[in-house]
Structures are given as C-alpha cells and as structure tokens.
C-alpha cells in the first residue's frame, strides 16, 4: 500500500522577509491537511511565501483549494503566496483552472525579488 | 435501478485531433464482452458498460493514492500514455476523490477497454448529489473544481444519480497504431 507520508516532501527555507517552500512528489487528498497546516504556520511567520513546484509531479483539485486558501491568508496578512516553476501535469492543471495568473510569479501581488 | 440503461455516448471531440475524432466515430457497440470476476468484498453492482473489463477496484479514502498508481499502470498498458494518459488518470482520480469526500467515503472503479476507447466508471454510495457538471469557479474560489476537471480533461463526464449513489463515467480515445 502507498504510504502518503512518502508520496510528498516539504522543505522550507525561512528568510527575514519571506519563506521559500520547496515541495516534491505527489500531492493529493492524503496530503492536503498537513500541507494546509504547514502553509498556515509558514504564513504566520512570514506572509510572503514562495512555493517551488519544480519537483512536484501530481496535484489535484484538493491541492488547488489549499493553495488558493493559503493565497487568501497570505494576502490578508499583507503578503502573497507565489507558485514557482510548475512543470508537466502540475503546470497544465494550474493553467486550465486559471490558477497560474492568480498565483504565478506574474500575479499583481507577487513582490519582485 | 438504472443499471440496464445504456451509457450515454459522451462527446469525444477534444484538442481538434483528427485521429481522436476518427476514433470517436468508431466507438463500438459490438457484442457484450464483459469478463472478469473480481472479489468485491461488498455487493457488486452490475456494469452497464460494454467492452473488456481491465480493472475493478473497491476503494476508501486511504487507498486513493494506490488506486491512482494502479490506474496509471493499467491505462499505460492499454495504450494511453503521455499527457493524455495523465489527463485521464487525473479525471478518474477526481471522481474517486469526489466519491470518498462526498459519496459516502467509498466506491468502486471499473476500467473498460472498448474498440478505440477507454471508459472508466466510478460509483459511490452518496445521496442527493446533483447530476450537473459544475462550471469552473473563479480562480479566487478555493474549491469546486474536481468534477469540472474530470469533465474538461476527458471532453465529457456523464453523471447518473440513483437512490444507491452517484455513477460517474469518463472516456478517453485510444489511437491505434494501425489506424488507416
């Protein structure tokens, strides 16, 4: 049986004004609760969060829900959540659902590095 | 109840691909070829899909990733790979996720191969679900994208409600190598 704990990985690198979160693997219903909790804690520490998706190979609608909710929480706290480097299936899903214009690096709230 | 009702012929026009439109036109209504005698662990529901049964899985929430991996392998073996294979797997995964979240926590997946086409049916045990495919919500709205994705990625999602639950069906066209 697949162990959800081994399907995905989280690494966060805090900086004084922002946090870089690097995700990897497959994210789905089995990971969204933990992903949501960790994003909430990260946003509480620094409201500006960059999420690197380069090593993520699968996301679904439940993951998109968590990312959009985290985006609202970050904006409410005066920051922004920005999705970086999606590829393959992840990029396609973010594009067809219209999420990338809102949360991609070109979104109006994304601070320039 | 509606188990003897033939499955709706879903729209298969997608990505303006001539090969796929040709395949869609050849969807077979040939002799019933359903085979397989899986051990369900619960009351099996008769299939209303013609074709060769490739996979039957009874699932609960904790099996969602494993079901997806099993389906990915079965879909690849059936000849659907690359982006189209990934799209079909995500579409079915969304139906499975919908079943465990809103359809009573469990369900049954059946993958069939018909001439030129793969069809996957997901049945759950929920009640009162609307049989309409929702529109894509605004990017600002957190939820409500699962069934839209299943519909959009396959070009046609069929939803049937019954007192026993929701039956969701999606298809993908196979491009046979010997296509004239």
CSV table of C-alpha atoms in Angstrom, one decimal:
chain,number,residue,atom,x,y,z
A,1,UNK,CA,0.0,0.0,0.0
A,2,UNK,CA,1.2,3.5,-0.7
A,3,UNK,CA,2.2,5.4,2.3
A,4,UNK,CA,1.0,9.0,1.9
A,5,UNK,CA,3.9,10.2,4.1
A,6,UNK,CA,6.3,9.0,1.4
A,7,UNK,CA,4.4,10.4,-1.6
A,8,UNK,CA,5.5,14.0,-1.0
A,9,UNK,CA,8.1,16.1,0.7
A,10,UNK,CA,8.2,19.6,2.2
A,11,UNK,CA,11.2,21.7,2.8
A,12,UNK,CA,11.1,25.3,4.0
A,13,UNK,CA,13.9,27.9,4.0
A,14,UNK,CA,13.0,30.9,6.1
A,15,UNK,CA,14.4,34.4,5.3
A,16,UNK,CA,13.8,37.6,7.3
A,17,UNK,CA,11.1,38.8,4.9
A,18,UNK,CA,9.9,35.7,3.1
A,19,UNK,CA,10.0,31.9,3.1
A,20,UNK,CA,10.8,29.6,0.3
A,21,UNK,CA,8.9,26.4,0.4
A,22,UNK,CA,10.1,23.6,-1.8
A,23,UNK,CA,7.6,20.8,-2.5
A,24,UNK,CA,8.3,17.4,-4.1
A,25,UNK,CA,6.4,14.3,-5.2
A,26,UNK,CA,2.6,13.7,-5.5
A,27,UNK,CA,0.1,15.8,-3.6
A,28,UNK,CA,-3.5,14.8,-3.3
A,29,UNK,CA,-6.3,14.3,-0.8
A,30,UNK,CA,-4.0,12.3,1.5
A,31,UNK,CA,-1.6,15.3,1.9
A,32,UNK,CA,-3.7,18.4,1.9
A,33,UNK,CA,-4.5,18.5,5.6
A,34,UNK,CA,-0.8,18.6,6.5
A,35,UNK,CA,0.0,20.9,3.6
A,36,UNK,CA,-2.6,23.3,4.8
A,37,UNK,CA,-1.4,23.3,8.4
A,38,UNK,CA,2.2,23.9,7.3
A,39,UNK,CA,1.3,26.7,4.9
A,40,UNK,CA,-0.8,28.4,7.6
A,41,UNK,CA,2.2,28.2,10.1
A,42,UNK,CA,4.6,29.5,7.4
A,43,UNK,CA,2.3,32.4,6.5
A,44,UNK,CA,2.0,33.3,10.2
A,45,UNK,CA,5.8,33.6,10.3
A,46,UNK,CA,6.3,35.4,7.1
A,47,UNK,CA,3.2,36.4,5.0
A,48,UNK,CA,5.3,36.3,1.8
A,49,UNK,CA,5.8,32.7,0.7
A,50,UNK,CA,7.3,31.4,-2.5
A,51,UNK,CA,6.3,27.8,-3.3
A,52,UNK,CA,8.6,26.0,-5.6
A,53,UNK,CA,6.7,23.2,-7.5
A,54,UNK,CA,9.5,22.1,-9.9
A,55,UNK,CA,9.8,18.7,-8.2
A,56,UNK,CA,6.0,18.1,-7.8
A,57,UNK,CA,4.7,15.5,-10.3
A,58,UNK,CA,1.0,15.4,-9.4
A,59,UNK,CA,-1.6,17.8,-7.9
A,60,UNK,CA,-5.4,17.6,-7.9
A,61,UNK,CA,-8.4,19.9,-7.1
A,62,UNK,CA,-8.0,19.5,-3.4
A,63,UNK,CA,-4.4,20.8,-3.5
A,64,UNK,CA,-5.6,23.7,-5.6
A,65,UNK,CA,-8.1,24.5,-2.9
A,66,UNK,CA,-5.4,24.6,-0.3
A,67,UNK,CA,-3.2,26.8,-2.4
A,68,UNK,CA,-6.0,29.3,-3.2
A,69,UNK,CA,-7.0,29.4,0.5
A,70,UNK,CA,-3.3,30.0,1.5
A,71,UNK,CA,-3.1,32.8,-1.0
A,72,UNK,CA,-6.1,34.5,0.6
A,73,UNK,CA,-4.5,34.1,4.1
A,74,UNK,CA,-1.2,35.5,2.8
A,75,UNK,CA,-2.9,38.5,1.2
A,76,UNK,CA,-4.9,39.1,4.4
A,77,UNK,CA,-1.6,39.2,6.3
A,78,UNK,CA,-0.1,41.7,3.9
A,79,UNK,CA,1.9,39.3,1.9
A,80,UNK,CA,1.5,36.9,-1.1
A,81,UNK,CA,1.8,33.3,-2.0
A,82,UNK,CA,3.5,32.7,-5.3
A,83,UNK,CA,3.8,29.4,-7.2
A,84,UNK,CA,7.1,28.9,-8.9
A,85,UNK,CA,8.3,26.6,-11.7
A,86,UNK,CA,5.4,24.2,-12.2
A,87,UNK,CA,6.0,21.6,-14.9
A,88,UNK,CA,4.2,18.8,-16.7
A,89,UNK,CA,0.8,17.8,-15.2
A,90,UNK,CA,1.1,20.4,-12.5
A,91,UNK,CA,1.6,23.2,-14.9
A,92,UNK,CA,-1.2,22.0,-17.2
A,93,UNK,CA,-3.7,21.8,-14.3
A,94,UNK,CA,-2.8,25.2,-12.9
A,95,UNK,CA,-3.2,26.8,-16.4
A,96,UNK,CA,-6.6,25.2,-17.4
A,97,UNK,CA,-8.1,26.1,-14.0
A,98,UNK,CA,-6.9,29.7,-14.3
A,99,UNK,CA,-4.8,29.5,-11.1
A,100,UNK,CA,-1.5,30.5,-12.6
A,101,UNK,CA,-2.4,34.1,-13.5
A,102,UNK,CA,-3.6,34.5,-9.8
A,103,UNK,CA,-0.8,32.7,-8.1
A,104,UNK,CA,2.1,32.6,-10.6
A,105,UNK,CA,5.1,34.9,-10.5
A,106,UNK,CA,3.4,37.4,-12.7
A,107,UNK,CA,0.4,37.9,-10.3
A,108,UNK,CA,-0.1,41.5,-9.2
A,109,UNK,CA,0.6,40.8,-5.6
A,110,UNK,CA,3.9,38.9,-6.1
A,111,UNK,CA,6.7,41.0,-4.8
A,112,UNK,CA,9.7,41.4,-7.0
A,113,UNK,CA,12.7,39.5,-5.7
B,1,UNK,CA,-32.4,0.5,-10.9
B,2,UNK,CA,-30.9,2.3,-13.9
B,3,UNK,CA,-28.3,-0.4,-14.3
B,4,UNK,CA,-29.7,-1.6,-17.6
B,5,UNK,CA,-29.7,1.8,-19.0
B,6,UNK,CA,-27.1,2.1,-21.8
B,7,UNK,CA,-24.3,4.6,-21.1
B,8,UNK,CA,-24.6,7.9,-22.8
B,9,UNK,CA,-22.4,8.5,-25.8
B,10,UNK,CA,-20.2,11.2,-24.4
B,11,UNK,CA,-18.7,13.9,-26.6
B,12,UNK,CA,-15.2,12.8,-27.6
B,13,UNK,CA,-14.1,15.8,-29.6
B,14,UNK,CA,-11.0,17.3,-27.9
B,15,UNK,CA,-7.9,19.1,-28.9
B,16,UNK,CA,-9.0,19.1,-32.6
B,17,UNK,CA,-7.1,16.0,-33.1
B,18,UNK,CA,-8.1,14.2,-36.3
B,19,UNK,CA,-7.0,10.8,-35.1
B,20,UNK,CA,-9.2,11.1,-32.0
B,21,UNK,CA,-12.2,12.3,-33.9
B,22,UNK,CA,-11.9,9.3,-36.2
B,23,UNK,CA,-11.6,7.0,-33.2
B,24,UNK,CA,-14.6,8.5,-31.6
B,25,UNK,CA,-16.7,7.9,-34.6
B,26,UNK,CA,-15.8,4.2,-34.5
B,27,UNK,CA,-16.8,3.7,-30.9
B,28,UNK,CA,-18.1,0.2,-30.9
B,29,UNK,CA,-21.5,-1.2,-29.8
B,30,UNK,CA,-20.4,-4.7,-30.5
B,31,UNK,CA,-21.1,-7.9,-28.7
B,32,UNK,CA,-21.0,-7.7,-24.9
B,33,UNK,CA,-17.5,-8.7,-23.9
B,34,UNK,CA,-17.5,-8.0,-20.2
B,35,UNK,CA,-15.4,-10.5,-18.4
B,36,UNK,CA,-13.7,-10.7,-15.1
B,37,UNK,CA,-15.0,-12.0,-11.8
B,38,UNK,CA,-13.4,-9.8,-9.2
B,39,UNK,CA,-13.9,-10.4,-5.5
B,40,UNK,CA,-15.5,-7.2,-4.4
B,41,UNK,CA,-15.8,-7.6,-0.7
B,42,UNK,CA,-19.2,-6.0,-0.9
B,43,UNK,CA,-22.3,-6.2,-3.1
B,44,UNK,CA,-21.1,-5.9,-6.7
B,45,UNK,CA,-23.1,-3.7,-9.0
B,46,UNK,CA,-23.7,-4.9,-12.5
B,47,UNK,CA,-21.8,-2.9,-15.1
B,48,UNK,CA,-23.7,-1.2,-17.9
B,49,UNK,CA,-20.5,-0.7,-20.0
B,50,UNK,CA,-19.6,-2.9,-22.9
B,51,UNK,CA,-16.1,-3.9,-23.5
B,52,UNK,CA,-13.2,-5.7,-21.9
B,53,UNK,CA,-13.0,-5.2,-18.2
B,54,UNK,CA,-9.4,-4.2,-17.4
B,55,UNK,CA,-9.6,-3.2,-13.7
B,56,UNK,CA,-12.1,-3.3,-10.8
B,57,UNK,CA,-11.1,-1.6,-7.6
B,58,UNK,CA,-13.2,-1.1,-4.4
B,59,UNK,CA,-11.7,1.9,-2.6
B,60,UNK,CA,-11.8,4.0,0.5
B,61,UNK,CA,-10.0,7.3,1.3
B,62,UNK,CA,-6.7,5.7,2.4
B,63,UNK,CA,-6.5,3.8,-0.9
B,64,UNK,CA,-6.8,6.9,-3.1
B,65,UNK,CA,-3.0,7.2,-4.0
B,66,UNK,CA,-2.7,3.5,-4.6
B,67,UNK,CA,-5.8,3.4,-6.8
B,68,UNK,CA,-4.3,6.2,-8.8
B,69,UNK,CA,-1.0,4.3,-9.2
B,70,UNK,CA,-2.8,1.1,-10.2
B,71,UNK,CA,-4.9,3.0,-12.7
B,72,UNK,CA,-1.9,4.8,-14.2
B,73,UNK,CA,-0.3,1.4,-14.9
B,74,UNK,CA,-3.5,-0.1,-16.4
B,75,UNK,CA,-4.1,3.0,-18.6
B,76,UNK,CA,-0.5,2.9,-19.9
B,77,UNK,CA,-0.8,-0.9,-20.6
B,78,UNK,CA,-4.0,-0.1,-22.6
B,79,UNK,CA,-2.0,2.3,-24.8
B,80,UNK,CA,-2.9,5.7,-23.3
B,81,UNK,CA,0.3,7.4,-22.3
B,82,UNK,CA,1.9,10.9,-22.2
B,83,UNK,CA,-0.2,14.0,-21.4
B,84,UNK,CA,-3.4,12.2,-22.5
B,85,UNK,CA,-2.8,9.3,-20.1
B,86,UNK,CA,-2.1,11.8,-17.3
B,87,UNK,CA,-5.2,13.8,-18.0
B,88,UNK,CA,-7.4,10.6,-18.0
B,89,UNK,CA,-5.8,9.5,-14.7
B,90,UNK,CA,-6.4,12.9,-13.1
B,91,UNK,CA,-10.0,12.9,-14.3
B,92,UNK,CA,-10.7,9.5,-12.8
B,93,UNK,CA,-8.7,10.4,-9.6
B,94,UNK,CA,-11.0,13.4,-9.2
B,95,UNK,CA,-14.1,11.1,-9.4
B,96,UNK,CA,-12.5,8.8,-6.8
B,97,UNK,CA,-11.7,11.8,-4.6
B,98,UNK,CA,-15.3,13.1,-5.0
B,99,UNK,CA,-16.6,9.6,-4.0
B,100,UNK,CA,-14.6,9.5,-0.8
B,101,UNK,CA,-15.3,13.1,0.1
B,102,UNK,CA,-19.0,13.4,-0.9
B,103,UNK,CA,-20.2,10.0,-1.8
B,104,UNK,CA,-20.2,8.1,1.4
B,105,UNK,CA,-16.5,7.5,1.8
B,106,UNK,CA,-16.0,4.6,-0.5
B,107,UNK,CA,-16.8,3.5,-4.0
B,108,UNK,CA,-16.0,1.2,-6.9
B,109,UNK,CA,-13.9,1.9,-10.0
B,110,UNK,CA,-14.2,-0.1,-13.3
B,111,UNK,CA,-12.0,0.4,-16.2
B,112,UNK,CA,-13.1,-1.0,-19.6
B,113,UNK,CA,-11.5,-1.1,-23.0
B,114,UNK,CA,-13.8,-0.8,-26.0
B,115,UNK,CA,-12.7,-0.6,-29.6
B,116,UNK,CA,-10.6,2.6,-29.8
B,117,UNK,CA,-11.6,3.8,-26.4
B,118,UNK,CA,-11.1,3.5,-22.6
B,119,UNK,CA,-14.0,4.1,-20.3
B,120,UNK,CA,-13.9,4.4,-16.5
B,121,UNK,CA,-16.9,4.3,-14.3
B,122,UNK,CA,-16.8,5.3,-10.6
B,123,UNK,CA,-19.8,4.5,-8.4
B,124,UNK,CA,-20.2,5.8,-4.9
B,125,UNK,CA,-22.8,5.5,-2.1
B,126,UNK,CA,-23.7,9.1,-1.6
B,127,UNK,CA,-27.2,10.5,-1.8
B,128,UNK,CA,-28.6,13.7,-3.1
B,129,UNK,CA,-25.7,14.7,-5.4
B,130,UNK,CA,-26.6,16.9,-8.3
B,131,UNK,CA,-26.2,15.3,-11.7
B,132,UNK,CA,-25.0,18.5,-13.2
B,133,UNK,CA,-21.3,19.2,-14.0
B,134,UNK,CA,-20.4,22.4,-12.2
B,135,UNK,CA,-18.9,25.3,-14.1
B,136,UNK,CA,-15.3,26.3,-13.4
B,137,UNK,CA,-15.2,28.6,-10.4
B,138,UNK,CA,-13.3,31.8,-10.4
B,139,UNK,CA,-9.6,31.4,-9.6
B,140,UNK,CA,-10.3,33.2,-6.3
B,141,UNK,CA,-12.6,30.4,-5.1
B,142,UNK,CA,-10.9,27.7,-3.2
B,143,UNK,CA,-13.0,24.6,-4.1
B,144,UNK,CA,-15.4,23.0,-6.6
B,145,UNK,CA,-13.0,22.1,-9.3
B,146,UNK,CA,-13.0,18.3,-9.1
B,147,UNK,CA,-15.9,17.4,-11.4
B,148,UNK,CA,-15.1,20.3,-13.7
B,149,UNK,CA,-11.6,18.9,-14.2
B,150,UNK,CA,-13.0,15.4,-14.8
B,151,UNK,CA,-15.3,16.8,-17.4
B,152,UNK,CA,-12.8,19.2,-19.0
B,153,UNK,CA,-9.9,16.7,-19.2
B,154,UNK,CA,-12.0,14.0,-20.9
B,155,UNK,CA,-14.3,16.1,-23.0
B,156,UNK,CA,-17.3,14.5,-21.4
B,157,UNK,CA,-18.4,13.5,-17.9
B,158,UNK,CA,-21.6,11.6,-17.5
B,159,UNK,CA,-23.3,11.6,-14.1
B,160,UNK,CA,-26.2,9.4,-13.2
B,161,UNK,CA,-27.8,9.6,-9.8
B,162,UNK,CA,-29.8,6.8,-8.2
B,163,UNK,CA,-31.0,6.0,-4.7
B,164,UNK,CA,-27.9,4.0,-4.2
B,165,UNK,CA,-25.4,6.7,-5.1
B,166,UNK,CA,-23.7,8.6,-8.0
B,167,UNK,CA,-22.3,6.9,-11.0
B,168,UNK,CA,-19.7,9.0,-12.9
B,169,UNK,CA,-18.3,7.9,-16.2
B,170,UNK,CA,-15.5,9.4,-18.3
B,171,UNK,CA,-13.8,8.1,-21.5
B,172,UNK,CA,-10.6,8.6,-23.5
B,173,UNK,CA,-10.0,7.8,-27.1
B,174,UNK,CA,-7.2,5.4,-27.9
B,175,UNK,CA,-5.2,6.0,-31.1
B,176,UNK,CA,-4.5,2.5,-32.5
B,177,UNK,CA,-1.1,2.2,-34.2
B,178,UNK,CA,-2.6,0.5,-37.2
B,179,UNK,CA,-5.1,3.3,-37.8
B,180,UNK,CA,-5.6,3.6,-41.6
